Amino acid sequence: MGQLNSQLPLEPSQENVQRAAACLRGGGVVILPTETVYGLAANALDPAAVNHVFAIKGRPSDHPLIVHIAEASQIEGLALAVPSSAWVLAEKFWPGPLTLILQKAAQVPSETTGGLSTVAVRVPAHPVALAVLHEAGIPLAAPSANRFTRLSPTSAEDLDPEVTRQVDLVLDGGPCDVGIESTVLDLTSGTPVILRPGHISPSQLSAVLGVEVAIGSGNEKQSPGTHRQHYQPHTPLVIVEALAPDMPGIVLGEPSAVQISLGTEPHQFQRGLYSALNDLDHRGVSTIYIQAPPRSPEWAAVWDRIARASS
Ligand code: TXA
Ligand code: MG
């Protein structure tokens, strides 16, 4: 652990998946692709391994981690008093970008949940993440593989060398399909509450549950990971209604030479967002501009991320 040189991303061959799984079982830290963003994974049931993840990220120890599992049935060992809504949502959306907050079982160390009595769980949809989870046979705590408050990596190329040099192994699973983090849904009170908007929308959740889901304020005490400064490039980011051709940044329409277009479809836009910000961040410009997307519900997750990134 803690090598001097950056770990080179490895192709996700069966042999490398087995190496990653063995490393995780032995208490190591591995960077894995998921369908949302790359994760910094460790055995969720091993407090020392989890503490190492916090140290690598520079993340406050009271910011809880998401526990990734290979299949929904593994909820049983991790959570108590699981409501039927959890099984319904798992059946419909897993594997996929939905994280459920449930009452924690005693087995889960408080290090993993940042001291909370609840636990976050999801089954990721990326085949490499699933292969490692099946091979390792343990639940994996995995925050996004960025330093605290920085942009989440959505490709192996976008990983921060400061992070990769401190891990045991990196698996390259190509660019992430979703591109922003999972929707976080709290099922521990009477009403389901979205603590972090994501690819899976409130209307999709309401349609499956048959009840309205509430939208959290985004600053919940019970979800400290949703603090205001987050997803930040090093370069200041400013949201504007329109960009002049000499303003470097992200536009919805035709880009100039210093701009990147991510199109006008929200899913396509969110897939490319972090990678485009990372690219612009490395160009040495003094400000990155981003054209305000429509203020409609389909753009809520994008708005959440760009508002935090520009704060
Ligand atoms: O898509 C994702 O969710 C990615 C990939 C790697 O799976 N992971 C991710 O993890 O985004 P992280 O640690 O960057 O964000 C976890 C979010 C934070 O907003 C945190 O506050 C919330 O989940 N969370 C985790 N456990 C919680 C809990 N017990 N109660 C409330 N919120 C929780
Ligand atoms: Mg994160």
Coordinates of C-alpha atoms and ligand atoms in Angstrom, one line a residue:
M1 CA 0.0 0.0 0.0
G2 CA 1.0 3.6 -0.4
Q3 CA 3.4 3.1 -3.3
L4 CA 5.6 6.0 -4.5
N5 CA 4.5 5.9 -8.1
S6 CA 1.0 6.2 -9.5
Q7 CA -0.7 2.9 -10.1
L8 CA -1.2 2.3 -13.8
P9 CA -4.8 1.4 -14.7
L10 CA -5.1 -2.3 -15.5
E11 CA -7.4 -3.8 -18.1
P12 CA -10.2 -5.6 -16.4
S13 CA -9.2 -9.1 -17.4
Q14 CA -10.4 -12.0 -15.3
E15 CA -6.9 -12.3 -13.8
N16 CA -6.9 -8.6 -12.8
V17 CA -10.4 -8.8 -11.4
Q18 CA -9.2 -11.7 -9.2
R19 CA -6.2 -9.7 -8.1
A20 CA -8.4 -6.7 -7.2
A21 CA -10.8 -9.0 -5.3
A22 CA -7.9 -10.7 -3.4
C23 CA -6.5 -7.3 -2.5
L24 CA -9.8 -6.1 -1.2
R25 CA -10.3 -9.2 0.9
G26 CA -6.8 -8.5 2.3
G27 CA -7.8 -5.0 3.5
G28 CA -6.5 -3.1 0.4
V29 CA -7.9 -0.2 -1.5
V30 CA -8.8 -0.5 -5.2
I31 CA -10.1 2.0 -7.7
L32 CA -13.0 0.5 -9.7
P33 CA -15.3 1.7 -12.5
T34 CA -19.0 1.9 -11.8
E35 CA -21.7 3.1 -14.3
T36 CA -21.9 6.4 -12.5
V37 CA -18.3 7.5 -11.6
Y38 CA -15.1 5.7 -10.5
G39 CA -15.1 4.5 -6.9
L40 CA -12.4 4.1 -4.3
A41 CA -13.3 0.7 -2.9
A42 CA -12.4 -1.1 0.4
N43 CA -14.0 -3.8 2.5
A44 CA -17.1 -2.1 4.0
L45 CA -16.9 -4.4 7.1
D46 CA -13.2 -3.6 7.9
P47 CA -12.8 -0.4 9.8
A48 CA -9.0 -0.1 9.1
A49 CA -9.6 -0.5 5.3
V50 CA -12.4 2.1 5.5
N51 CA -10.2 4.5 7.5
H52 CA -7.6 4.2 4.7
V53 CA -10.2 5.3 2.2
F54 CA -11.1 8.4 4.3
A55 CA -7.4 9.2 4.5
I56 CA -6.7 8.9 0.8
K57 CA -9.7 11.1 0.0
G58 CA -9.0 13.6 2.7
R59 CA -12.6 13.3 3.6
P60 CA -14.0 14.2 7.1
S61 CA -14.7 11.0 9.0
D62 CA -18.4 11.9 9.6
H63 CA -19.2 11.8 5.9
P64 CA -20.8 8.3 5.3
L65 CA -19.8 6.0 2.5
I66 CA -22.0 4.0 0.2
V67 CA -21.8 0.2 0.6
H68 CA -21.8 -1.6 -2.8
I69 CA -23.2 -5.1 -2.9
A70 CA -23.4 -7.8 -5.6
E71 CA -27.1 -8.5 -5.3
A72 CA -30.1 -7.2 -3.5
S73 CA -30.4 -10.2 -1.1
Q74 CA -27.2 -9.0 0.6
I75 CA -29.2 -6.1 2.1
E76 CA -30.2 -8.6 4.8
G77 CA -26.8 -8.7 6.5
L78 CA -26.3 -4.9 6.3
A79 CA -29.7 -3.4 7.2
L80 CA -32.5 -3.9 9.7
A81 CA -36.3 -3.4 9.4
V82 CA -36.0 -3.2 5.6
P83 CA -39.3 -1.7 4.3
S84 CA -41.0 -3.4 1.4
S85 CA -40.4 -0.3 -0.7
A86 CA -36.7 -1.1 -0.7
W87 CA -37.3 -4.5 -2.2
V88 CA -39.6 -3.0 -4.8
L89 CA -37.0 -0.4 -5.8
A90 CA -34.2 -2.9 -5.8
E91 CA -36.1 -5.2 -8.1
K92 CA -36.9 -2.3 -10.5
F93 CA -33.6 -0.2 -10.5
W94 CA -30.8 -2.6 -9.5
P95 CA -28.2 -3.0 -10.7
G96 CA -28.2 0.7 -11.3
P97 CA -27.6 4.3 -10.1
L98 CA -29.9 4.3 -7.0
T99 CA -28.6 4.3 -3.4
L100 CA -31.0 3.4 -0.6
I101 CA -30.6 4.6 3.0
L102 CA -31.8 2.0 5.5
Q103 CA -31.4 1.3 9.2
K104 CA -27.9 -0.1 9.8
A105 CA -27.3 -3.6 11.1
A106 CA -24.7 -4.1 13.9
Q107 CA -22.3 -5.8 11.5
V108 CA -21.6 -2.6 9.6
P109 CA -18.9 -0.6 11.4
S110 CA -19.7 3.0 12.4
E111 CA -16.6 4.1 10.4
T112 CA -18.4 3.1 7.2
T113 CA -21.5 5.1 8.1
G114 CA -19.7 8.2 9.5
G115 CA -21.2 7.4 12.9
L116 CA -24.8 7.3 11.6
S117 CA -27.3 4.6 12.6
T118 CA -28.2 4.3 8.9
V119 CA -26.4 2.7 6.0
A120 CA -26.4 3.5 2.3
V121 CA -26.5 0.5 -0.2
R122 CA -26.5 0.0 -3.9
V123 CA -25.8 -2.6 -6.5
P124 CA -23.8 -0.9 -9.3
A125 CA -24.5 -1.7 -12.9
H126 CA -20.9 -1.7 -14.3
P127 CA -19.8 -5.3 -15.3
V128 CA -16.3 -4.8 -13.8
A129 CA -17.7 -3.6 -10.4
L130 CA -20.1 -6.5 -10.4
A131 CA -17.3 -9.0 -11.3
V132 CA -15.1 -7.7 -8.5
L133 CA -18.0 -7.7 -6.0
H134 CA -18.9 -11.3 -6.9
E135 CA -15.3 -12.5 -6.8
A136 CA -14.5 -10.7 -3.5
G137 CA -17.6 -11.9 -1.8
I138 CA -17.7 -8.9 0.6
P139 CA -19.6 -5.6 0.5
L140 CA -17.4 -2.7 -0.7
A141 CA -17.6 0.8 0.7
A142 CA -16.8 3.1 -2.3
P143 CA -17.0 6.9 -2.4
S144 CA -16.2 8.6 -5.7
A145 CA -12.4 8.3 -6.3
N146 CA -11.7 12.0 -6.1
R147 CA -10.1 14.1 -3.3
F148 CA -12.6 15.7 -1.0
T149 CA -14.6 18.5 -2.7
R150 CA -13.1 17.8 -6.1
L151 CA -14.6 16.5 -9.4
S152 CA -15.5 12.9 -9.5
P153 CA -13.6 10.9 -12.2
T154 CA -15.6 9.4 -15.0
S155 CA -12.7 7.7 -16.8
A156 CA -9.4 6.2 -15.8
E157 CA -7.7 9.1 -17.6
D158 CA -9.4 11.6 -15.3
L159 CA -8.1 10.0 -12.1
D160 CA -6.1 12.3 -9.9
P161 CA -2.5 10.9 -9.5
E162 CA -2.6 12.1 -5.9
V163 CA -5.3 9.5 -5.4
T164 CA -3.9 6.7 -7.6
R165 CA -0.5 6.7 -6.0
Q166 CA -2.0 5.9 -2.7
V167 CA -4.1 2.8 -3.7
D168 CA -3.1 -0.8 -4.4
L169 CA -4.6 -1.3 -7.8
V170 CA -6.7 0.6 -10.4
L171 CA -9.0 -1.2 -12.8
D172 CA -9.8 0.7 -16.1
G173 CA -13.4 0.0 -17.2
G174 CA -13.6 2.8 -19.8
P175 CA -15.7 5.9 -19.6
C176 CA -18.7 5.8 -17.2
D177 CA -22.1 5.6 -18.9
V178 CA -24.1 7.7 -16.4
G179 CA -21.4 10.3 -15.6
I180 CA -22.8 11.7 -12.3
E181 CA -23.3 10.0 -8.9
S182 CA -26.3 7.8 -8.0
T183 CA -29.6 9.2 -6.8
V184 CA -29.6 8.8 -2.9
L185 CA -33.0 8.0 -1.5
D186 CA -33.7 7.9 2.3
L187 CA -36.2 5.1 3.2
T188 CA -35.9 5.5 7.0
S189 CA -38.8 7.8 7.6
G190 CA -42.5 7.5 6.5
T191 CA -41.9 9.5 3.3
P192 CA -39.1 8.5 0.9
V193 CA -36.8 11.6 0.6
I194 CA -34.2 12.2 -2.2
L195 CA -31.0 13.3 -0.5
R196 CA -29.0 13.6 -3.7
P197 CA -30.6 14.0 -7.2
G198 CA -29.2 11.7 -9.8
H199 CA -29.9 9.8 -13.0
I200 CA -33.0 8.2 -11.6
S201 CA -35.6 10.9 -11.3
P202 CA -38.2 11.7 -8.6
S203 CA -41.0 10.8 -11.1
Q204 CA -39.5 7.4 -11.9
L205 CA -39.3 6.7 -8.2
S206 CA -42.8 7.9 -7.5
A207 CA -44.2 5.9 -10.4
V208 CA -42.7 2.7 -8.9
L209 CA -43.6 3.4 -5.3
G210 CA -47.1 4.7 -5.9
V211 CA -46.4 7.6 -3.6
E212 CA -44.8 11.0 -4.0
V213 CA -41.1 11.2 -3.0
A214 CA -40.0 14.3 -1.2
I215 CA -37.0 16.3 -2.4
G216 CA -34.5 17.1 0.3
S217 CA -33.1 20.5 0.9
G218 CA -29.7 19.3 -0.3
N219 CA -28.1 20.3 3.0
E220 CA -29.4 17.5 5.2
K221 CA -27.6 16.9 8.5
Q222 CA -28.2 13.1 8.0
S223 CA -26.3 13.3 4.6
P224 CA -23.2 15.4 5.3
G225 CA -21.8 14.4 1.9
T226 CA -24.2 16.7 0.2
H227 CA -22.4 19.9 1.5
R228 CA -22.4 23.0 -0.6
Q229 CA -18.8 23.0 -1.9
H230 CA -18.4 19.9 -4.0
Y231 CA -17.5 18.7 -7.4
Q232 CA -15.1 21.5 -7.8
P233 CA -12.5 22.1 -10.6
H234 CA -9.4 24.0 -9.5
T235 CA -10.4 26.8 -11.9
P236 CA -13.3 29.1 -10.8
L237 CA -16.6 28.1 -12.5
V238 CA -19.3 30.6 -13.4
I239 CA -22.8 29.8 -14.7
V240 CA -24.0 32.3 -17.3
E241 CA -27.0 32.5 -19.6
A242 CA -24.9 32.6 -22.8
L243 CA -21.2 32.5 -23.7
A244 CA -19.4 34.8 -26.1
P245 CA -17.1 32.8 -28.5
D246 CA -13.9 33.8 -26.5
M247 CA -15.3 32.5 -23.2
P248 CA -13.9 29.1 -22.4
G249 CA -16.4 26.6 -21.1
I250 CA -19.4 24.4 -21.8
V251 CA -22.2 25.4 -24.2
L252 CA -25.5 23.8 -25.1
G253 CA -25.2 24.7 -28.8
E254 CA -22.3 25.1 -31.3
P255 CA -19.0 25.4 -29.5
S256 CA -16.2 27.8 -30.5
A257 CA -12.5 26.6 -30.4
V258 CA -12.3 27.2 -26.7
Q259 CA -15.6 25.6 -25.8
I260 CA -17.0 22.1 -25.4
S261 CA -20.6 21.2 -26.4
L262 CA -22.4 18.6 -24.4
G263 CA -25.6 18.8 -26.4
T264 CA -29.1 19.6 -25.2
E265 CA -30.2 16.2 -23.9
P266 CA -29.8 16.0 -20.0
H267 CA -28.5 12.4 -19.9
Q268 CA -26.0 13.0 -22.6
F269 CA -25.0 16.3 -20.9
Q270 CA -24.4 14.7 -17.5
R271 CA -22.4 11.8 -19.1
G272 CA -19.9 14.3 -20.4
L273 CA -20.0 16.9 -17.6
Y274 CA -17.2 16.0 -15.2
S275 CA -14.9 14.9 -18.0
A276 CA -15.4 18.3 -19.8
L277 CA -14.8 20.2 -16.6
N278 CA -11.6 18.2 -16.0
D279 CA -10.5 18.9 -19.5
L280 CA -11.2 22.7 -19.2
D281 CA -9.5 22.7 -15.8
H282 CA -6.2 21.5 -17.4
R283 CA -6.2 24.2 -20.0
G284 CA -4.9 26.9 -17.6
V285 CA -7.8 29.3 -18.2
S286 CA -8.7 31.8 -15.5
T287 CA -12.4 31.1 -15.5
I288 CA -14.6 28.2 -16.8
Y289 CA -18.0 29.3 -18.0
I290 CA -21.0 27.1 -18.2
Q291 CA -24.2 27.9 -20.1
A292 CA -27.2 27.6 -17.8
P293 CA -29.3 24.6 -18.9
P294 CA -33.1 24.7 -18.9
R295 CA -34.6 25.0 -15.4
S296 CA -36.9 21.9 -15.8
P297 CA -37.1 18.7 -13.7
E298 CA -35.0 16.6 -16.2
W299 CA -32.1 18.9 -15.5
A300 CA -32.3 18.8 -11.7
A301 CA -29.3 16.5 -11.2
V302 CA -27.1 18.6 -13.6
W303 CA -28.2 21.8 -11.8
D304 CA -27.3 20.3 -8.4
R305 CA -23.8 19.5 -9.6
I306 CA -23.0 22.7 -11.4
A307 CA -24.4 24.8 -8.6
R308 CA -22.1 23.1 -6.1
A309 CA -19.2 23.2 -8.5
S310 CA -19.5 26.9 -8.9
S311 CA -20.1 27.8 -5.3
Ligands
TXA1 O1 -22.7 6.9 -7.8 C1 -22.3 6.8 -6.7 O2 -23.0 6.9 -5.7 C2 -20.8 6.7 -6.4 C3 -20.3 5.4 -7.0 C4 -18.8 5.2 -6.7 O3 -21.1 4.4 -6.5 N1 -20.4 6.9 -5.1 C5 -20.5 8.1 -4.5 O4 -20.1 8.1 -3.1 O5 -20.9 9.1 -5.0 P1 -19.8 9.4 -2.3 O6 -19.1 8.9 -1.0 O7 -19.0 10.3 -3.1 O8 -21.2 10.0 -2.0 C6 -22.0 9.3 -1.0 C7 -23.3 10.1 -0.8 C8 -23.0 11.3 0.0 O9 -23.8 12.4 -0.4 C9 -23.4 10.9 1.4 O10 -23.8 11.9 2.3 C10 -24.6 9.9 1.1 O11 -24.2 9.3 -0.1 N2 -24.7 8.9 2.2 C11 -24.0 7.8 2.4 N3 -24.4 7.2 3.5 C12 -25.4 7.8 4.0 C13 -26.3 7.7 5.1 N4 -26.2 6.6 5.9 N5 -27.3 8.6 5.2 C14 -27.5 9.6 4.4 N6 -26.7 9.8 3.3 C15 -25.7 9.0 3.1
MG2 MG -18.3 12.0 -4.0

